[in-house]
Every structure is written in C-alpha cells, then in structure tokens.
Coordinates of C-alpha atoms and ligand atoms in Angstrom, one line a residue:
M284 CA 85.3 92.0 114.0
T285 CA 85.1 93.7 110.7
T286 CA 87.7 93.1 108.0
L287 CA 88.5 95.5 105.2
Q288 CA 88.1 94.0 101.8
E289 CA 91.3 94.5 99.8
V290 CA 90.6 96.8 96.8
P291 CA 92.8 95.6 93.8
E292 CA 95.0 98.2 92.3
V293 CA 94.0 99.6 88.9
L294 CA 96.7 100.9 86.7
A295 CA 95.4 103.9 84.9
G296 CA 97.1 106.9 83.3
E297 CA 96.1 110.6 83.1
A298 CA 93.4 111.6 80.7
N299 CA 94.6 111.8 77.1
I300 CA 93.9 114.6 74.6
Q301 CA 90.3 113.2 74.0
G302 CA 89.7 113.1 77.8
Y303 CA 90.0 109.3 78.3
R304 CA 92.4 107.5 80.6
D305 CA 94.7 104.6 79.4
F306 CA 94.6 101.4 81.3
T307 CA 97.2 98.6 81.8
L308 CA 96.5 95.1 82.9
G309 CA 99.5 92.8 83.0
E310 CA 101.1 93.2 79.6
F311 CA 97.9 94.4 77.9
G312 CA 97.4 98.1 77.2
F313 CA 94.0 99.7 76.5
R314 CA 93.4 103.2 75.1
R315 CA 90.4 105.0 73.5
D316 CA 89.8 108.1 71.4
E317 CA 86.7 109.5 69.7
Y318 CA 85.7 106.4 67.7
F319 CA 88.0 103.5 68.6
V320 CA 89.6 101.4 71.3
Y321 CA 93.2 100.3 70.8
V322 CA 94.5 97.2 72.6
T323 CA 98.1 96.2 72.7
W324 CA 100.0 93.1 73.9
P325 CA 103.6 92.0 73.5
T326 CA 103.0 90.2 70.1
G327 CA 100.4 92.5 68.5
S328 CA 97.7 95.1 68.6
H329 CA 94.0 95.4 67.7
V330 CA 91.4 98.1 67.1
L331 CA 87.7 97.9 68.0
S332 CA 84.8 100.3 67.6
A333 CA 84.2 102.1 70.9
D334 CA 80.5 101.4 70.9
S335 CA 80.8 97.6 70.4
F336 CA 83.7 97.4 72.8
L337 CA 81.7 99.2 75.6
R338 CA 78.7 97.0 75.0
A339 CA 80.9 93.9 75.4
L340 CA 82.8 95.3 78.4
Q341 CA 79.5 96.1 80.1
R342 CA 78.3 92.6 79.9
D343 CA 81.6 91.0 80.9
V344 CA 81.6 93.2 84.0
A345 CA 77.8 92.8 84.9
W346 CA 77.9 89.0 84.4
E347 CA 81.1 88.4 86.4
F348 CA 82.7 87.0 83.2
F349 CA 79.7 84.8 82.5
Y350 CA 79.9 81.1 81.6
G351 CA 83.0 80.1 79.6
I352 CA 84.3 82.5 77.0
V353 CA 83.3 86.1 76.3
N354 CA 84.7 87.1 72.9
F355 CA 84.5 90.8 72.3
D356 CA 85.1 90.0 68.7
G357 CA 87.2 87.4 66.8
V358 CA 90.4 88.4 68.6
L359 CA 89.9 89.8 72.1
G360 CA 88.1 88.2 75.0
T361 CA 88.0 86.5 78.5
V362 CA 87.7 83.0 79.8
N363 CA 86.1 82.5 83.1
H364 CA 87.8 80.0 85.4
Y365 CA 85.4 81.0 88.3
G366 CA 87.9 82.6 90.6
T367 CA 90.4 83.7 88.0
V368 CA 89.9 85.0 84.5
D369 CA 92.1 84.7 81.4
L370 CA 92.4 87.8 79.2
F371 CA 93.4 86.8 75.7
A372 CA 94.2 88.1 72.3
G373 CA 94.0 85.7 69.3
R374 CA 93.7 82.6 71.5
Y375 CA 90.5 81.4 69.8
N376 CA 91.5 82.6 66.3
D377 CA 93.0 80.0 64.0
A378 CA 95.2 82.4 62.1
Y379 CA 96.7 84.1 65.3
R380 CA 97.3 80.6 66.7
K381 CA 99.1 79.3 63.6
A382 CA 101.2 82.5 63.4
E383 CA 101.9 82.2 67.2
L384 CA 100.8 85.8 67.8
D385 CA 98.2 84.9 70.4
H386 CA 98.6 86.0 74.0
V387 CA 96.9 85.0 77.3
E388 CA 97.3 86.2 80.8
N389 CA 95.5 85.0 83.9
F390 CA 94.2 87.4 86.6
P391 CA 92.4 87.0 89.9
T392 CA 88.8 87.9 89.2
P393 CA 88.7 91.0 91.5
Q394 CA 91.7 92.5 89.7
I395 CA 90.4 92.2 86.1
K396 CA 86.9 93.2 87.3
A397 CA 88.2 96.4 89.0
T398 CA 90.1 97.4 85.9
F399 CA 87.2 96.6 83.6
E400 CA 84.8 98.5 85.8
Q401 CA 86.9 101.6 85.9
M402 CA 87.5 101.5 82.1
L403 CA 83.8 101.1 81.5
D404 CA 83.1 104.1 83.8
D405 CA 85.7 106.3 82.4
W406 CA 85.0 105.5 78.7
T407 CA 81.1 105.6 78.8
N408 CA 79.8 109.1 78.1
Q409 CA 76.6 110.5 79.6
T410 CA 74.8 110.0 76.2
F411 CA 75.5 106.2 76.0
D412 CA 73.8 103.3 77.6
P413 CA 75.7 100.1 76.7
F414 CA 72.7 97.9 77.6
A415 CA 70.2 99.7 75.5
A416 CA 69.2 99.0 71.9
P417 CA 70.7 101.5 69.4
R418 CA 67.2 103.2 68.9
E419 CA 67.1 103.8 72.7
T420 CA 70.5 105.3 73.4
G421 CA 72.6 108.2 72.3
S422 CA 76.1 108.1 71.0
A423 CA 79.1 106.3 72.4
F424 CA 81.4 108.4 70.3
G425 CA 83.3 111.7 70.6
V426 CA 85.5 113.2 73.2
K427 CA 84.8 112.5 76.9
N428 CA 81.5 113.9 77.9
G429 CA 80.4 113.1 81.5
D430 CA 79.5 109.6 82.7
N431 CA 76.5 107.3 82.8
R432 CA 76.9 105.6 86.2
R433 CA 73.2 104.9 86.6
A434 CA 73.1 102.9 83.4
I435 CA 76.4 101.0 83.9
T436 CA 75.7 100.0 87.5
R437 CA 72.2 98.6 87.0
R438 CA 71.4 95.9 89.6
R439 CA 71.2 92.5 87.9
V440 CA 68.0 90.6 88.4
A441 CA 68.8 87.3 90.2
A442 CA 65.8 85.5 91.7
G443 CA 66.5 83.1 94.6
R444 CA 63.3 81.2 93.8
M445 CA 61.1 83.1 91.4
V446 CA 60.0 86.6 90.5
G447 CA 57.0 87.5 92.6
V448 CA 57.7 85.3 95.5
V449 CA 57.7 87.0 98.9
D450 CA 61.1 88.6 99.6
D451 CA 62.3 87.8 96.1
E452 CA 62.6 89.8 92.9
K453 CA 59.6 92.2 92.3
L454 CA 57.3 92.4 89.4
R455 CA 57.8 95.3 87.0
S456 CA 55.4 98.2 86.6
D457 CA 55.2 101.9 85.4
E458 CA 55.3 102.9 89.1
V459 CA 58.7 101.3 89.7
G460 CA 60.2 102.7 86.5
F461 CA 59.7 99.9 84.0
P462 CA 57.2 101.1 81.2
I463 CA 56.2 98.7 78.4
N464 CA 58.7 98.8 75.6
A465 CA 57.3 100.3 72.3
H466 CA 58.0 97.0 70.5
F467 CA 55.9 95.1 73.0
A468 CA 52.9 97.4 73.1
D469 CA 50.7 94.5 72.0
V470 CA 51.8 92.2 74.9
S471 CA 48.9 91.4 77.4
Q472 CA 49.5 92.8 80.8
D473 CA 47.1 90.3 82.5
E474 CA 48.5 88.6 85.5
P475 CA 47.4 85.1 86.7
E476 CA 44.9 84.9 89.6
I477 CA 46.1 83.2 92.7
H478 CA 43.6 81.4 95.0
P479 CA 45.5 79.8 97.8
E480 CA 43.7 77.5 100.3
P481 CA 43.2 79.1 103.7
G482 CA 46.4 78.9 105.7
H483 CA 48.6 79.0 102.6
E484 CA 48.3 82.7 101.8
G485 CA 51.7 84.1 100.6
E486 CA 53.0 80.6 99.8
L487 CA 51.9 80.6 96.2
A488 CA 53.2 82.8 93.4
A489 CA 52.6 83.1 89.7
F490 CA 53.4 85.8 87.2
S491 CA 53.1 86.6 83.5
L492 CA 56.6 86.2 82.1
F493 CA 55.5 87.9 78.8
A494 CA 54.3 91.0 80.8
Y495 CA 57.5 91.0 82.8
L496 CA 59.7 90.8 79.8
S497 CA 57.7 93.5 77.9
R498 CA 58.9 95.9 80.5
S499 CA 62.6 95.1 80.3
D500 CA 64.8 98.2 79.7
V501 CA 67.9 96.3 78.6
T502 CA 68.9 94.1 75.7
W503 CA 71.0 90.9 75.5
N504 CA 71.1 90.6 79.3
P505 CA 69.8 87.2 80.6
S506 CA 68.6 87.5 84.2
V507 CA 67.5 84.8 86.5
V508 CA 63.7 84.8 87.0
S509 CA 63.4 81.4 88.6
A510 CA 65.8 78.9 90.1
C511 CA 65.4 75.2 90.9
K512 CA 68.7 74.1 92.4
E513 CA 71.2 74.6 89.6
S514 CA 68.5 75.0 86.9
L515 CA 68.1 78.7 86.1
F516 CA 65.6 80.3 83.8
C517 CA 67.3 83.3 82.3
P518 CA 65.0 85.1 79.9
T519 CA 66.1 88.2 78.1
T520 CA 64.9 90.7 75.5
E521 CA 67.0 91.0 72.3
E522 CA 67.3 93.7 69.7
Y523 CA 70.2 94.5 67.3
I524 CA 73.3 92.3 67.8
L525 CA 74.5 90.3 70.9
P526 CA 77.5 92.4 71.8
I527 CA 79.7 89.4 72.6
I528 CA 80.4 86.1 70.8
H529 CA 79.7 83.6 73.6
G530 CA 81.9 80.5 73.8
N531 CA 80.0 78.0 75.8
D532 CA 81.5 75.8 78.5
R533 CA 78.2 73.9 79.0
V534 CA 75.0 73.3 77.0
E535 CA 72.5 76.1 76.9
W536 CA 68.9 75.6 75.8
F537 CA 67.2 78.4 74.0
V538 CA 63.4 78.8 73.8
Q539 CA 62.2 81.5 71.4
L540 CA 59.3 83.2 73.1
S541 CA 58.5 85.9 70.5
D542 CA 59.6 87.3 67.2
E543 CA 62.8 86.1 65.5
I544 CA 66.5 85.8 66.2
R545 CA 69.2 84.6 63.8
W546 CA 72.3 82.9 65.3
D547 CA 75.7 82.4 63.8
V548 CA 77.2 79.3 65.4
E549 CA 80.9 78.6 65.1
D550 CA 83.5 76.2 66.5
R551 CA 84.4 77.6 69.9
D552 CA 88.1 77.2 69.5
T553 CA 88.8 78.0 65.8
G554 CA 85.9 80.2 64.8
A555 CA 85.0 77.8 61.8
V556 CA 81.4 78.2 60.8
R557 CA 79.2 75.4 62.1
A558 CA 75.6 76.6 61.6
K559 CA 73.2 79.4 60.8
V560 CA 70.1 79.1 63.0
V561 CA 66.9 81.1 62.6
M562 CA 64.6 80.8 65.6
R563 CA 60.9 81.8 65.5
P564 CA 58.3 81.7 68.3
G565 CA 58.1 78.2 69.8
D566 CA 61.5 77.0 68.4
V567 CA 63.8 75.3 70.9
A568 CA 67.5 74.8 70.4
A569 CA 70.2 73.1 72.4
M570 CA 73.4 75.0 71.9
P571 CA 76.3 72.6 72.3
A572 CA 79.0 73.0 74.9
D573 CA 81.8 73.3 72.3
I574 CA 80.5 76.2 70.2
R575 CA 80.4 80.0 70.2
H576 CA 77.4 82.0 69.0
Q577 CA 76.2 85.5 68.3
G578 CA 72.6 86.5 67.7
Y579 CA 70.9 89.1 65.6
A580 CA 67.3 90.4 66.2
R581 CA 65.7 93.0 63.9
K582 CA 62.9 93.7 66.3
R583 CA 62.9 93.4 70.1
S584 CA 62.2 89.7 70.9
M585 CA 61.9 87.5 73.9
L586 CA 64.3 84.6 74.4
L587 CA 64.4 82.1 77.3
V588 CA 67.9 81.0 78.0
W589 CA 67.9 77.9 80.2
E590 CA 71.2 77.5 82.1
N591 CA 72.6 74.7 84.3
A592 CA 74.8 76.5 86.7
A593 CA 76.4 73.4 88.3
G594 CA 80.1 74.2 89.0
D595 CA 81.4 70.8 87.9
L596 CA 80.0 70.9 84.4
P597 CA 82.9 72.6 82.5
E598 CA 85.3 70.0 83.9
L599 CA 83.0 67.0 83.2
I600 CA 82.6 68.2 79.6
A601 CA 86.2 69.1 79.0
T602 CA 87.3 65.7 80.2
G603 CA 84.8 63.9 78.1
Q604 CA 82.7 62.5 81.0
M605 CA 79.7 64.5 79.7
P606 CA 78.7 64.9 76.1
T607 CA 78.9 68.3 74.4
N608 CA 75.4 67.7 72.9
P609 CA 72.5 67.0 75.2
V610 CA 70.5 65.1 72.5
E611 CA 71.3 62.8 69.6
F612 CA 68.9 62.8 66.6
Ligands
PHB1678 C1 74.3 83.3 75.2 O1 75.5 83.4 75.0 O2 73.9 82.2 75.3 C2 73.4 84.5 75.3 C3 73.9 85.6 75.9 C4 73.1 86.7 76.0 C5 71.8 86.7 75.6 C6 71.3 85.5 75.0 C7 72.2 84.4 74.9 O3 71.1 87.8 75.7
FE1679 FE1 75.8 81.2 75.0

C-alpha cells in the first residue's frame, strides 16, 4: 500500500511590488525587497541584508537545521530539537532577553522546512548562488529576477562509509562537473594506488581528500566523506564568512588542512566574546559544546570538521553528564 506524505501548508502572500512573496510562520512575518529582508514578531522587528539572509537560509534548509543553533545573526535563528525546530528572535541575545523582547515558537520540522524552502526559492534570483563564494556568484539584490533552483537544491554529499567505496559517494572530476577551483590550482591530483590481495578486489578503497576538496563548488558546507558509526568526517572548503553563527550542542573538532581561518568564539547563550582563534595548516581545535562560532577565510581553505552525531549527546551535555570540553589542559 502506498501512503501519501502530508505536505505542510505554507502561508505565502501574493508577490509584492518588487516581485517577492511575503511569508508567515506562526507569529513571525518575513518580507524582502531589493536589498533587505524584514522579519516581524509580536514584540519586535528586524532587518537583515538579503544576501546574508539567503546564505544562512540555504544552509539551515540544506542541513535540516544542523546541530544545535543556527544564528542568522545576533538576533534571528533556529534551534534544532531533531523532530521539531524553534524559530527565535533575540533568544540568545542578552539585551533582548533583559528587555523581555525575545520571542520563540516551536514548529514540526516539516512545517518550518517547507516554509524556508519556498522562501529560499522565491527570494533567490537567477544570478545568485547562496553556496558560492562572493567572487563566484552574481548578485542577490534587486527586484525579482528568475530563480536558481539548480543551485539551491544541490544534493548534499553524505557517505554511508566513505567516498570512493563501491555504491557510495563518487570521486569528483572534470567529467562529472567538478573542475579544480582556481584557489586550489596547486593541489596535487594524484590518487593513491590500491593493490588488493586476490579475492579482495572491490573491498578496499582510498582517495585523496585534498584532490577531492580542491574540486568542491561550494563554501561553508560540511559534507560527510566518511562515517564510522556516529563518528563523521565532514570536511568543507571555506572562503569569505561562515553565513551562520553556529551554536554548538556538542563538541566539534576542527582540523585545519590548508590556508587560514579566523574564528570568533562567543558564549552560546549571551553572545559574550570568549576567544579569537586563528587556525593555520595542521592546527587542531576542540570547539566546546557551549559556544557559538563564526569563521572568516580570506582565501579558499580546507577545513575538516569532525562531528559525533550520537543522538543522546545534547541531553547528556545539557544535564551535565558529559563535559562541554573534551580535553583539560
Ligand atoms: C561549524 O559550525 O562548526 C561549521 C559550520 C560550517 C562550516 C564549518 C564549520 O563550513
Ligand atoms: Fe559549529
């Protein structure tokens, strides 16, 4: 028997004078014009630049609301409860909290996802790719001008075991539409040689992660290249600014594979500054479970994000059964 999946209702108005539709989600209202996105809720309102809003929205949608908190900026964002999602304004902002102007609403994941997907589709013009570095995309601004469905619905790489394993994620090449990025022209494209014993052909796999990443067409988009139970290697190539301020609900390890990234690290709940971190090739950082962070990369760089996807971690950490720091010095 086949069952029809219920499609959540999305509340959207007619196109405004600039050609963009308004969206309503609970008591939140969203509207865009040539340059800006305007968000309203019962106790306040907020304005964001359309380009940074769409870059953040793209990631929130593509990552299924990610681990923990996705702050679009210091005011607006989402909290993933893995089944439901909080949409908030000012909840993790000390001044909004003290003035009691913050607002939070919880939605079933399919409902907020459907709304965000339609907003991303309607508000992304054909010239703009929210995953691309600024030097590789046209403008997000202006009146409505077509769409860019190919860019905003990219399939996310998620290896079951490892890239290159039979029936798993494939290697990248010119032929399959992944040329070497101009910033990685010097990266060796040599692949490891594999010599299996007779009878074990097809059971061994190895690949050059540097060559693979040199052909990434997106920025600030960790994707799973290998999985060992809950342990996920999620490398990514970075250029310009991480479009979200990520509030961790677990520890994340960063291994800087090339070039340089600067990180602003703040208290997750108040936004108070905790650290400035500069990571150069070979540097390793354990980002604690109670921080939020945003990265800056002048030149495209390679970062390995190592995640523990275990579903019980947020609860164990929130209840103090697990530490927020994985190492003590
Ligand atoms: C993170 O929040 O840890 C993060 C997100 C996206 C990236 C890198 C790191 O590209
Ligand atoms: Fe993070």
